[in-house]
Amino acid sequence: MPSFSFVHLEFLAWAAMWTAGLSVIAFLGGGLLGFLVALARVSSSGALRTAAAVYIQIVQGTPLLVLLFLIYFGIAILGFDQVPAIIAAAAGLIIYSSGFLGEIWRGCIESVPKTQWEAAECLALSRWQRMLKVILPQALRIATPPTVGFLVQIVKNTSLASVVGFVELSQAGKLINNSIFEPFTVFIVVAVFYFAMCFPLSLWSRNLERKLNVIHR
Amino acid sequence: MNYQFDFASLLPYWKEFALGVWLTLQLSVISTVIGFVLGTLCAIGRADGGPWLRGIIATYVEVIRNTPLLVQVFLVYFGIATLGVHVSANMAAVVALVVNVGAYTCEIVRAGLQSIHKAQLEAAECLGLSRKQTYWHVIIRPAIERVYPALTSQYVLLMLASSITSQISAEELTAVANRIQSDTFRSFETYIVVGVLYLLLSFVVRIALWLLGLGLFVRRRKLGTAL
């Protein structure tokens, strides 16, 4: 039986690129959708607020694994049989990230002091102007550290994309382990790869928190 | 879309679904309780221990928080087997979940410990409380009280994350669902049902933890502050 070698390491490194790629897709897509969700959560329309709240509850109340299965089988039902695994994986992760980012950003928007809203209103700015020119620039500062922190969650959760057959880092680890059965070595290396991707993000998030330190200003 | 939804064919499996819910609850409650104890001990060690202990705990927390649970589950399950000890998938699942949630609990409780004002400790000293009494009444309990909402969210997330242990065929709701869908070929419906069950579970767990908090932190309730 062959043992863990450079070829395997190369395969894992290649799979790590897919993990990174999927994370970027999930963050960009989830960020866009999550921004809309956050705006809906603080909108003036009650129906929109409720709809966004229900969406967040559903996304946060079901495991990502179940979400991925639902999308995978749901796409098949819609009649697209030969959909590449990356579509299902990306769709699942985008929905997942949008639910969490939406809620994080809502908190950030709401933590901008109320007097800022009132001041903007006194300046006779329209609701959109108030949002874009007064509130969001301030919310952005507050939102940066937790958003970077959530990136770590996204990277880690791409590991679940393996259940829909997407070959990323975890799935690659499983494949190698199936052929050489050295689980300890293989999964330690896989863990090291994840750590190398996530730890800098964690440090960055902590640094930003200290630097921007908006709450204790 | 010509798909015919057929939830009726899942009806005969209601007992299995119920069993899955029960198993998931068991798995999460056991992991939560042990993980809470582990995490709290780690938080105390990190605040009060020597440099070596602090270093080890800090490394443990960082490693766990920056690697996926799925990989941790694989490492525990296969790793223990490599050591020559045969454990059931469920046992491995509990170990992995405890190790995982312990790290998060440690960070949360540590934040709570840091929020205890120094004056409180001086006051405790003035009152002549012993070290043990100070720890219990002045440090730990108020700290946990303060971070209780964060802990609650973490344990709901743990309940949802326990679905990942289905990947080593630990017996819980998602594993049960995987079996049912391969029996019935009603994959979409099965996972809709399972999704709804998890949603209900997360509400129930949230309410249960909230009630537990009301019972545990009587003082705060009297003060009328938000829990």
CSV table of C-alpha atoms in Angstrom, one decimal:
chain,number,residue,atom,x,y,z
A,1,MET,CA,0.0,0.0,0.0
A,2,PRO,CA,1.4,3.4,-0.9
A,3,SER,CA,1.9,5.9,1.9
A,4,PHE,CA,1.4,9.6,2.1
A,5,SER,CA,3.6,11.3,-0.4
A,6,PHE,CA,4.2,14.5,-2.3
A,7,VAL,CA,1.6,13.6,-4.9
A,8,HIS,CA,-1.0,13.6,-2.2
A,9,LEU,CA,0.2,16.8,-0.8
A,10,GLU,CA,-0.1,18.3,-4.3
A,11,PHE,CA,-3.6,17.0,-4.6
A,12,LEU,CA,-4.6,18.6,-1.3
A,13,ALA,CA,-3.0,21.9,-2.3
A,14,TRP,CA,-5.0,21.8,-5.5
A,15,ALA,CA,-8.2,21.1,-3.5
A,16,ALA,CA,-7.4,23.9,-1.1
A,17,MET,CA,-7.6,26.3,-4.1
A,18,TRP,CA,-11.1,25.1,-4.6
A,19,THR,CA,-11.9,25.6,-1.0
A,20,ALA,CA,-10.6,29.2,-1.3
A,21,GLY,CA,-12.5,29.7,-4.6
A,22,LEU,CA,-15.7,28.4,-3.1
A,23,SER,CA,-15.2,30.7,-0.1
A,24,VAL,CA,-14.8,33.7,-2.3
A,25,ILE,CA,-18.0,32.9,-4.2
A,26,ALA,CA,-19.9,32.3,-1.0
A,27,PHE,CA,-18.7,35.5,0.5
A,28,LEU,CA,-19.4,37.7,-2.6
A,29,GLY,CA,-22.8,36.1,-3.3
A,30,GLY,CA,-23.8,35.9,0.3
A,31,GLY,CA,-22.6,39.4,0.9
A,32,LEU,CA,-24.7,40.8,-1.9
A,33,LEU,CA,-27.8,38.9,-0.8
A,34,GLY,CA,-27.1,39.5,2.9
A,35,PHE,CA,-26.9,43.2,2.3
A,36,LEU,CA,-30.3,43.2,0.8
A,37,VAL,CA,-31.6,41.1,3.7
A,38,ALA,CA,-30.0,43.6,6.2
A,39,LEU,CA,-31.7,46.5,4.3
A,40,ALA,CA,-35.0,44.7,4.3
A,41,ARG,CA,-34.6,44.1,8.1
A,42,VAL,CA,-34.4,47.9,8.8
A,43,SER,CA,-36.8,49.0,6.0
A,44,SER,CA,-39.8,51.1,6.7
A,45,SER,CA,-42.1,48.4,5.3
A,46,GLY,CA,-43.4,46.0,8.0
A,47,ALA,CA,-44.0,43.2,5.5
A,48,LEU,CA,-40.4,43.4,4.2
A,49,ARG,CA,-39.0,43.4,7.8
A,50,THR,CA,-41.1,40.3,8.7
A,51,ALA,CA,-40.1,38.5,5.5
A,52,ALA,CA,-36.4,39.1,6.1
A,53,ALA,CA,-36.8,38.0,9.7
A,54,VAL,CA,-38.4,34.8,8.7
A,55,TYR,CA,-35.7,34.2,6.1
A,56,ILE,CA,-33.0,34.7,8.7
A,57,GLN,CA,-34.7,32.4,11.2
A,58,ILE,CA,-35.0,29.6,8.6
A,59,VAL,CA,-31.4,29.9,7.4
A,60,GLN,CA,-30.0,30.1,10.9
A,61,GLY,CA,-32.3,27.4,12.3
A,62,THR,CA,-31.5,24.6,9.8
A,63,PRO,CA,-28.1,23.0,9.6
A,64,LEU,CA,-26.0,23.9,6.5
A,65,LEU,CA,-25.8,20.2,5.8
A,66,VAL,CA,-29.6,19.9,5.4
A,67,LEU,CA,-29.6,23.1,3.4
A,68,LEU,CA,-27.1,21.7,1.0
A,69,PHE,CA,-29.1,18.4,0.6
A,70,LEU,CA,-32.3,20.4,0.0
A,71,ILE,CA,-30.7,22.5,-2.8
A,72,TYR,CA,-29.0,19.5,-4.3
A,73,PHE,CA,-32.2,17.5,-4.6
A,74,GLY,CA,-34.3,20.6,-5.3
A,75,ILE,CA,-32.2,21.4,-8.4
A,76,ALA,CA,-32.6,17.9,-9.6
A,77,ILE,CA,-36.4,18.2,-9.2
A,78,LEU,CA,-36.5,21.4,-11.2
A,79,GLY,CA,-35.3,19.3,-14.1
A,80,PHE,CA,-31.6,20.1,-14.2
A,81,ASP,CA,-30.1,16.7,-13.7
A,82,GLN,CA,-26.6,17.3,-14.8
A,83,VAL,CA,-25.9,20.4,-12.7
A,84,PRO,CA,-22.2,20.6,-11.7
A,85,ALA,CA,-21.6,20.1,-8.0
A,86,ILE,CA,-20.1,23.6,-7.6
A,87,ILE,CA,-23.5,25.2,-8.5
A,88,ALA,CA,-25.3,23.3,-5.7
A,89,ALA,CA,-22.4,23.9,-3.3
A,90,ALA,CA,-22.2,27.6,-4.1
A,91,ALA,CA,-26.0,28.1,-3.9
A,92,GLY,CA,-26.1,26.5,-0.5
A,93,LEU,CA,-23.2,28.5,0.9
A,94,ILE,CA,-24.5,31.7,-0.5
A,95,ILE,CA,-27.9,31.3,1.2
A,96,TYR,CA,-26.2,30.2,4.4
A,97,SER,CA,-23.8,33.3,4.4
A,98,SER,CA,-26.6,35.7,3.4
A,99,GLY,CA,-28.6,34.7,6.5
A,100,PHE,CA,-25.8,35.2,8.9
A,101,LEU,CA,-24.2,38.3,7.2
A,102,GLY,CA,-27.7,39.9,7.0
A,103,GLU,CA,-28.2,39.5,10.7
A,104,ILE,CA,-24.6,40.7,11.5
A,105,TRP,CA,-25.0,43.8,9.3
A,106,ARG,CA,-28.5,44.6,10.7
A,107,GLY,CA,-26.9,44.8,14.1
A,108,CYS,CA,-24.2,47.1,12.8
A,109,ILE,CA,-26.7,49.4,11.0
A,110,GLU,CA,-28.8,49.6,14.2
A,111,SER,CA,-25.8,50.3,16.4
A,112,VAL,CA,-25.2,53.6,14.6
A,113,PRO,CA,-26.5,56.1,17.2
A,114,LYS,CA,-30.1,57.2,16.7
A,115,THR,CA,-29.1,60.8,16.8
A,116,GLN,CA,-27.3,60.3,13.5
A,117,TRP,CA,-30.6,59.3,11.9
A,118,GLU,CA,-32.4,62.3,13.4
A,119,ALA,CA,-29.6,64.7,12.4
A,120,ALA,CA,-29.8,63.4,8.8
A,121,GLU,CA,-33.5,63.8,8.9
A,122,CYS,CA,-33.1,67.4,10.0
A,123,LEU,CA,-30.9,68.0,7.0
A,124,ALA,CA,-33.9,67.1,4.9
A,125,LEU,CA,-32.1,64.1,3.4
A,126,SER,CA,-34.3,61.5,1.8
A,127,ARG,CA,-34.4,58.0,3.3
A,128,TRP,CA,-32.0,56.7,0.7
A,129,GLN,CA,-29.7,59.6,1.2
A,130,ARG,CA,-29.7,59.1,4.9
A,131,MET,CA,-28.9,55.4,4.5
A,132,LEU,CA,-26.2,55.8,1.9
A,133,LYS,CA,-24.5,59.0,3.0
A,134,VAL,CA,-24.9,59.0,6.8
A,135,ILE,CA,-25.6,55.5,8.2
A,136,LEU,CA,-23.9,53.0,6.0
A,137,PRO,CA,-20.4,54.7,6.0
A,138,GLN,CA,-20.5,54.6,9.8
A,139,ALA,CA,-22.0,51.1,9.9
A,140,LEU,CA,-19.2,49.9,7.6
A,141,ARG,CA,-16.6,50.7,10.3
A,142,ILE,CA,-18.5,48.7,12.9
A,143,ALA,CA,-19.2,45.9,10.5
A,144,THR,CA,-15.6,45.2,9.3
A,145,PRO,CA,-14.3,43.1,12.2
A,146,PRO,CA,-17.3,40.8,12.6
A,147,THR,CA,-17.4,40.4,8.8
A,148,VAL,CA,-13.8,39.3,8.6
A,149,GLY,CA,-14.5,37.0,11.5
A,150,PHE,CA,-17.4,35.4,9.7
A,151,LEU,CA,-15.1,34.7,6.7
A,152,VAL,CA,-13.5,32.1,8.9
A,153,GLN,CA,-16.9,30.4,9.3
A,154,ILE,CA,-17.4,30.4,5.6
A,155,VAL,CA,-14.0,28.8,4.9
A,156,LYS,CA,-14.6,26.2,7.5
A,157,ASN,CA,-18.2,25.5,6.3
A,158,THR,CA,-17.1,24.9,2.7
A,159,SER,CA,-15.9,21.5,4.0
A,160,LEU,CA,-19.6,20.5,3.9
A,161,ALA,CA,-19.8,21.0,0.2
A,162,SER,CA,-18.3,17.5,0.0
A,163,VAL,CA,-21.8,16.0,0.6
A,164,VAL,CA,-23.0,17.2,-2.8
A,165,GLY,CA,-19.9,15.7,-4.4
A,166,PHE,CA,-17.8,18.8,-4.7
A,167,VAL,CA,-14.1,18.0,-4.4
A,168,GLU,CA,-12.6,20.6,-2.0
A,169,LEU,CA,-10.1,20.1,0.8
A,170,SER,CA,-12.2,17.7,3.0
A,171,GLN,CA,-13.4,15.6,0.1
A,172,ALA,CA,-9.9,15.4,-1.2
A,173,GLY,CA,-8.8,14.2,2.2
A,174,LYS,CA,-11.5,11.6,2.2
A,175,LEU,CA,-10.5,10.4,-1.3
A,176,ILE,CA,-6.8,10.1,-0.3
A,177,ASN,CA,-7.7,8.3,2.9
A,178,ASN,CA,-9.8,5.8,1.0
A,179,SER,CA,-6.9,4.9,-1.1
A,180,ILE,CA,-4.0,4.8,1.4
A,181,PHE,CA,-5.9,4.6,4.7
A,182,GLU,CA,-3.7,6.8,6.8
A,183,PRO,CA,-6.4,8.8,8.4
A,184,PHE,CA,-4.3,10.4,11.0
A,185,THR,CA,-1.7,11.8,8.7
A,186,VAL,CA,-4.2,12.8,6.0
A,187,PHE,CA,-6.6,14.7,8.2
A,188,ILE,CA,-3.9,16.4,10.2
A,189,VAL,CA,-2.5,17.7,6.9
A,190,VAL,CA,-6.0,18.8,5.9
A,191,ALA,CA,-6.5,20.5,9.2
A,192,VAL,CA,-3.2,22.3,8.8
A,193,PHE,CA,-4.4,23.6,5.4
A,194,TYR,CA,-7.6,24.9,6.9
A,195,PHE,CA,-5.7,26.4,9.8
A,196,ALA,CA,-3.3,28.2,7.4
A,197,MET,CA,-6.3,29.8,5.7
A,198,CYS,CA,-8.4,30.6,8.7
A,199,PHE,CA,-5.9,31.7,11.3
A,200,PRO,CA,-4.6,34.8,9.5
A,201,LEU,CA,-8.3,35.8,9.0
A,202,SER,CA,-8.9,35.4,12.7
A,203,LEU,CA,-5.9,37.5,13.6
A,204,TRP,CA,-6.9,40.1,11.1
A,205,SER,CA,-10.4,40.3,12.5
A,206,ARG,CA,-9.0,40.7,16.1
A,207,ASN,CA,-6.6,43.4,14.9
A,208,LEU,CA,-9.3,45.3,13.2
A,209,GLU,CA,-11.4,45.1,16.3
A,210,ARG,CA,-8.6,46.7,18.3
A,211,LYS,CA,-7.8,49.3,15.7
A,212,LEU,CA,-11.4,50.3,14.8
A,213,ASN,CA,-12.6,49.7,18.4
A,214,VAL,CA,-15.7,51.6,17.6
A,215,ILE,CA,-17.8,50.5,20.5
A,216,HIS,CA,-15.4,51.6,23.3
A,217,ARG,CA,-14.5,54.9,21.6
B,1,MET,CA,-41.9,21.8,-13.1
B,2,ASN,CA,-43.8,18.5,-13.2
B,3,TYR,CA,-42.7,17.3,-9.9
B,4,GLN,CA,-45.4,15.6,-7.7
B,5,PHE,CA,-44.7,16.2,-4.0
B,6,ASP,CA,-45.4,13.1,-2.1
B,7,PHE,CA,-45.1,13.5,1.7
B,8,ALA,CA,-47.6,10.6,2.3
B,9,SER,CA,-44.9,8.0,1.5
B,10,LEU,CA,-42.9,9.4,4.4
B,11,LEU,CA,-45.8,8.9,6.9
B,12,PRO,CA,-44.8,5.3,7.8
B,13,TYR,CA,-41.5,6.6,8.9
B,14,TRP,CA,-42.7,9.0,11.5
B,15,LYS,CA,-41.4,6.9,14.3
B,16,GLU,CA,-37.9,7.0,12.8
B,17,PHE,CA,-38.0,10.8,12.4
B,18,ALA,CA,-39.1,11.0,16.1
B,19,LEU,CA,-36.3,8.7,17.1
B,20,GLY,CA,-33.8,10.9,15.1
B,21,VAL,CA,-35.0,14.0,16.9
B,22,TRP,CA,-34.6,12.3,20.2
B,23,LEU,CA,-31.1,11.1,19.3
B,24,THR,CA,-30.1,14.6,18.2
B,25,LEU,CA,-31.4,16.0,21.4
B,26,GLN,CA,-29.5,13.5,23.5
B,27,LEU,CA,-26.3,14.0,21.5
B,28,SER,CA,-26.5,17.8,21.9
B,29,VAL,CA,-27.5,17.8,25.6
B,30,ILE,CA,-24.6,15.5,26.5
B,31,SER,CA,-22.1,17.4,24.4
B,32,THR,CA,-23.4,20.7,25.7
B,33,VAL,CA,-23.1,19.8,29.4
B,34,ILE,CA,-19.6,18.2,29.2
B,35,GLY,CA,-18.5,20.9,26.8
B,36,PHE,CA,-19.7,23.6,29.2
B,37,VAL,CA,-17.7,22.1,32.0
B,38,LEU,CA,-14.6,21.7,29.8
B,39,GLY,CA,-14.8,25.2,28.4
B,40,THR,CA,-15.3,26.8,31.8
B,41,LEU,CA,-12.3,25.0,33.3
B,42,CYS,CA,-10.3,26.0,30.3
B,43,ALA,CA,-11.4,29.6,30.7
B,44,ILE,CA,-10.4,29.6,34.4
B,45,GLY,CA,-7.0,27.9,33.5
B,46,ARG,CA,-6.4,30.5,30.8
B,47,ALA,CA,-7.1,33.4,33.2
B,48,ASP,CA,-5.4,32.0,36.3
B,49,GLY,CA,-3.0,29.2,35.3
B,50,GLY,CA,0.7,29.3,34.7
B,51,PRO,CA,2.3,30.3,31.4
B,52,TRP,CA,2.4,26.7,30.2
B,53,LEU,CA,-1.2,25.9,30.9
B,54,ARG,CA,-2.2,29.2,29.4
B,55,GLY,CA,-0.2,28.5,26.2
B,56,ILE,CA,-1.7,25.0,25.8
B,57,ILE,CA,-5.2,26.2,26.3
B,58,ALA,CA,-4.7,29.1,23.9
B,59,THR,CA,-3.3,26.7,21.3
B,60,TYR,CA,-6.3,24.3,21.7
B,61,VAL,CA,-8.8,27.1,21.3
B,62,GLU,CA,-7.1,28.6,18.2
B,63,VAL,CA,-6.7,25.2,16.5
B,64,ILE,CA,-10.3,24.2,17.1
B,65,ARG,CA,-11.8,27.5,16.1
B,66,ASN,CA,-9.8,27.7,12.9
B,67,THR,CA,-10.5,24.2,11.5
B,68,PRO,CA,-13.8,22.7,10.4
B,69,LEU,CA,-15.9,20.5,12.6
B,70,LEU,CA,-16.1,17.9,9.9
B,71,VAL,CA,-12.3,17.4,9.9
B,72,GLN,CA,-12.3,17.3,13.7
B,73,VAL,CA,-14.9,14.6,13.6
B,74,PHE,CA,-12.9,12.6,11.1
B,75,LEU,CA,-9.7,13.0,13.1
B,76,VAL,CA,-11.4,11.8,16.3
B,77,TYR,CA,-13.2,8.9,14.7
B,78,PHE,CA,-10.3,7.6,12.7
B,79,GLY,CA,-7.7,8.8,15.1
B,80,ILE,CA,-9.0,6.8,18.0
B,81,ALA,CA,-9.3,3.7,15.8
B,82,THR,CA,-5.6,4.1,14.8
B,83,LEU,CA,-4.7,4.1,18.4
B,84,GLY,CA,-6.2,0.6,18.5
B,85,VAL,CA,-9.2,1.5,20.6
B,86,HIS,CA,-12.5,0.7,19.0
B,87,VAL,CA,-15.2,3.2,19.8
B,88,SER,CA,-18.7,3.5,18.3
B,89,ALA,CA,-19.5,6.4,15.9
B,90,ASN,CA,-21.7,7.9,18.6
B,91,MET,CA,-18.9,8.0,21.1
B,92,ALA,CA,-16.6,9.6,18.6
B,93,ALA,CA,-19.3,12.1,17.8
B,94,VAL,CA,-19.7,13.1,21.4
B,95,VAL,CA,-15.9,13.4,21.9
B,96,ALA,CA,-15.6,15.6,18.8
B,97,LEU,CA,-18.5,17.8,19.7
B,98,VAL,CA,-17.3,18.3,23.2
B,99,VAL,CA,-13.8,19.2,22.1
B,100,ASN,CA,-15.3,21.6,19.5
B,101,VAL,CA,-17.8,23.4,21.8
B,102,GLY,CA,-15.3,23.4,24.7
B,103,ALA,CA,-13.1,25.8,22.7
B,104,TYR,CA,-15.9,28.2,21.9
B,105,THR,CA,-17.2,28.0,25.5
B,106,CYS,CA,-13.7,28.8,26.7
B,107,GLU,CA,-13.6,32.0,24.7
B,108,ILE,CA,-17.1,33.1,25.7
B,109,VAL,CA,-16.6,32.5,29.4
B,110,ARG,CA,-13.2,34.1,29.2
B,111,ALA,CA,-14.9,37.3,27.9
B,112,GLY,CA,-17.2,37.0,30.9
B,113,LEU,CA,-14.4,36.6,33.4
B,114,GLN,CA,-12.6,39.7,31.9
B,115,SER,CA,-15.8,41.7,32.4
B,116,ILE,CA,-15.6,41.2,36.2
B,117,HIS,CA,-14.4,44.5,37.7
B,118,LYS,CA,-11.4,44.4,39.9
B,119,ALA,CA,-13.2,46.4,42.6
B,120,GLN,CA,-15.5,43.3,43.0
B,121,LEU,CA,-12.5,41.2,43.9
B,122,GLU,CA,-11.3,43.8,46.4
B,123,ALA,CA,-14.7,43.9,47.9
B,124,ALA,CA,-14.8,40.2,48.2
B,125,GLU,CA,-11.4,40.3,50.0
B,126,CYS,CA,-12.7,43.0,52.3
B,127,LEU,CA,-15.7,40.7,53.2
B,128,GLY,CA,-13.2,38.0,54.1
B,129,LEU,CA,-14.4,35.5,51.5
B,130,SER,CA,-12.1,32.6,50.9
B,131,ARG,CA,-10.5,32.1,47.5
B,132,LYS,CA,-13.0,29.4,46.7
B,133,GLN,CA,-16.0,31.5,47.8
B,134,THR,CA,-14.7,34.5,45.8
B,135,TYR,CA,-14.3,32.3,42.7
B,136,TRP,CA,-17.8,30.9,43.0
B,137,HIS,CA,-19.8,33.9,44.1
B,138,VAL,CA,-18.0,36.8,42.7
B,139,ILE,CA,-16.2,35.6,39.6
B,140,ILE,CA,-17.7,32.5,37.9
B,141,ARG,CA,-21.4,33.0,38.5
B,142,PRO,CA,-21.7,36.6,37.6
B,143,ALA,CA,-19.4,36.0,34.6
B,144,ILE,CA,-21.6,33.2,33.2
B,145,GLU,CA,-24.7,35.2,33.9
B,146,ARG,CA,-23.3,38.0,31.8
B,147,VAL,CA,-22.4,35.8,28.8
B,148,TYR,CA,-25.4,33.5,29.1
B,149,PRO,CA,-27.0,34.8,25.9
B,150,ALA,CA,-23.9,34.2,23.9
B,151,LEU,CA,-23.6,30.7,25.4
B,152,THR,CA,-27.2,30.0,24.4
B,153,SER,CA,-26.6,30.9,20.8
B,154,GLN,CA,-23.5,28.8,20.8
B,155,TYR,CA,-25.4,25.7,22.1
B,156,VAL,CA,-28.1,26.1,19.5
B,157,LEU,CA,-25.4,26.2,16.8
B,158,LEU,CA,-23.9,23.1,18.4
B,159,MET,CA,-27.3,21.3,18.1
B,160,LEU,CA,-27.4,22.2,14.4
B,161,ALA,CA,-23.8,21.3,13.9
B,162,SER,CA,-24.3,17.8,15.4
B,163,SER,CA,-25.9,17.0,12.0
B,164,ILE,CA,-22.3,16.8,10.7
B,165,THR,CA,-21.6,13.7,12.7
B,166,SER,CA,-23.9,11.9,10.3
B,167,GLN,CA,-20.8,11.8,8.1
B,168,ILE,CA,-19.3,9.1,10.3
B,169,SER,CA,-22.8,7.5,10.6
B,170,ALA,CA,-23.4,8.6,14.2
B,171,GLU,CA,-27.0,7.9,14.9
B,172,GLU,CA,-28.9,11.2,14.8
B,173,LEU,CA,-31.6,13.0,12.8
B,174,THR,CA,-29.6,13.7,9.6
B,175,ALA,CA,-28.3,10.1,9.6
B,176,VAL,CA,-31.8,8.8,10.0
B,177,ALA,CA,-32.9,11.1,7.1
B,178,ASN,CA,-30.1,9.8,4.9
B,179,ARG,CA,-31.4,6.3,5.5
B,180,ILE,CA,-35.1,7.2,4.9
B,181,GLN,CA,-34.4,9.0,1.7
B,182,SER,CA,-32.4,6.0,0.3
B,183,ASP,CA,-35.3,3.8,1.3
B,184,THR,CA,-38.1,5.9,-0.2
B,185,PHE,CA,-36.3,7.8,-3.0
B,186,ARG,CA,-38.2,10.8,-1.7
B,187,SER,CA,-35.1,12.8,-1.1
B,188,PHE,CA,-36.4,16.3,-1.4
B,189,GLU,CA,-39.4,15.7,0.8
B,190,THR,CA,-37.3,13.9,3.4
B,191,TYR,CA,-35.0,16.9,3.8
B,192,ILE,CA,-37.8,19.4,3.9
B,193,VAL,CA,-39.3,17.4,6.8
B,194,VAL,CA,-35.8,17.2,8.4
B,195,GLY,CA,-35.3,21.0,7.9
B,196,VAL,CA,-38.6,21.8,9.6
B,197,LEU,CA,-37.7,19.4,12.5
B,198,TYR,CA,-34.4,21.1,13.0
B,199,LEU,CA,-36.1,24.5,12.9
B,200,LEU,CA,-38.5,23.3,15.6
B,201,LEU,CA,-35.7,21.8,17.6
B,202,SER,CA,-33.7,25.1,17.5
B,203,PHE,CA,-36.8,27.0,18.8
B,204,VAL,CA,-37.3,24.4,21.6
B,205,VAL,CA,-33.7,24.4,22.6
B,206,ARG,CA,-33.6,28.2,22.7
B,207,ILE,CA,-36.7,28.4,24.8
B,208,ALA,CA,-35.4,25.6,27.1
B,209,LEU,CA,-32.1,27.4,27.6
B,210,TRP,CA,-34.0,30.7,28.2
B,211,LEU,CA,-36.1,29.0,30.9
B,212,LEU,CA,-33.0,27.5,32.5
B,213,GLY,CA,-31.5,30.9,32.6
B,214,LEU,CA,-34.5,32.3,34.3
B,215,GLY,CA,-34.3,29.6,36.9
B,216,LEU,CA,-30.5,29.9,37.4
B,217,PHE,CA,-30.1,33.6,37.6
B,218,VAL,CA,-32.8,34.7,40.0
B,219,ARG,CA,-31.0,37.8,41.0
B,220,ARG,CA,-31.0,39.2,37.5
B,221,ARG,CA,-34.6,38.5,37.0
B,222,LYS,CA,-35.4,40.5,40.2
B,223,LEU,CA,-33.4,43.4,38.8
B,224,GLY,CA,-35.5,43.2,35.7
B,225,THR,CA,-32.6,43.4,33.3
B,226,ALA,CA,-32.7,41.6,30.0
B,227,LEU,CA,-31.4,38.1,30.0
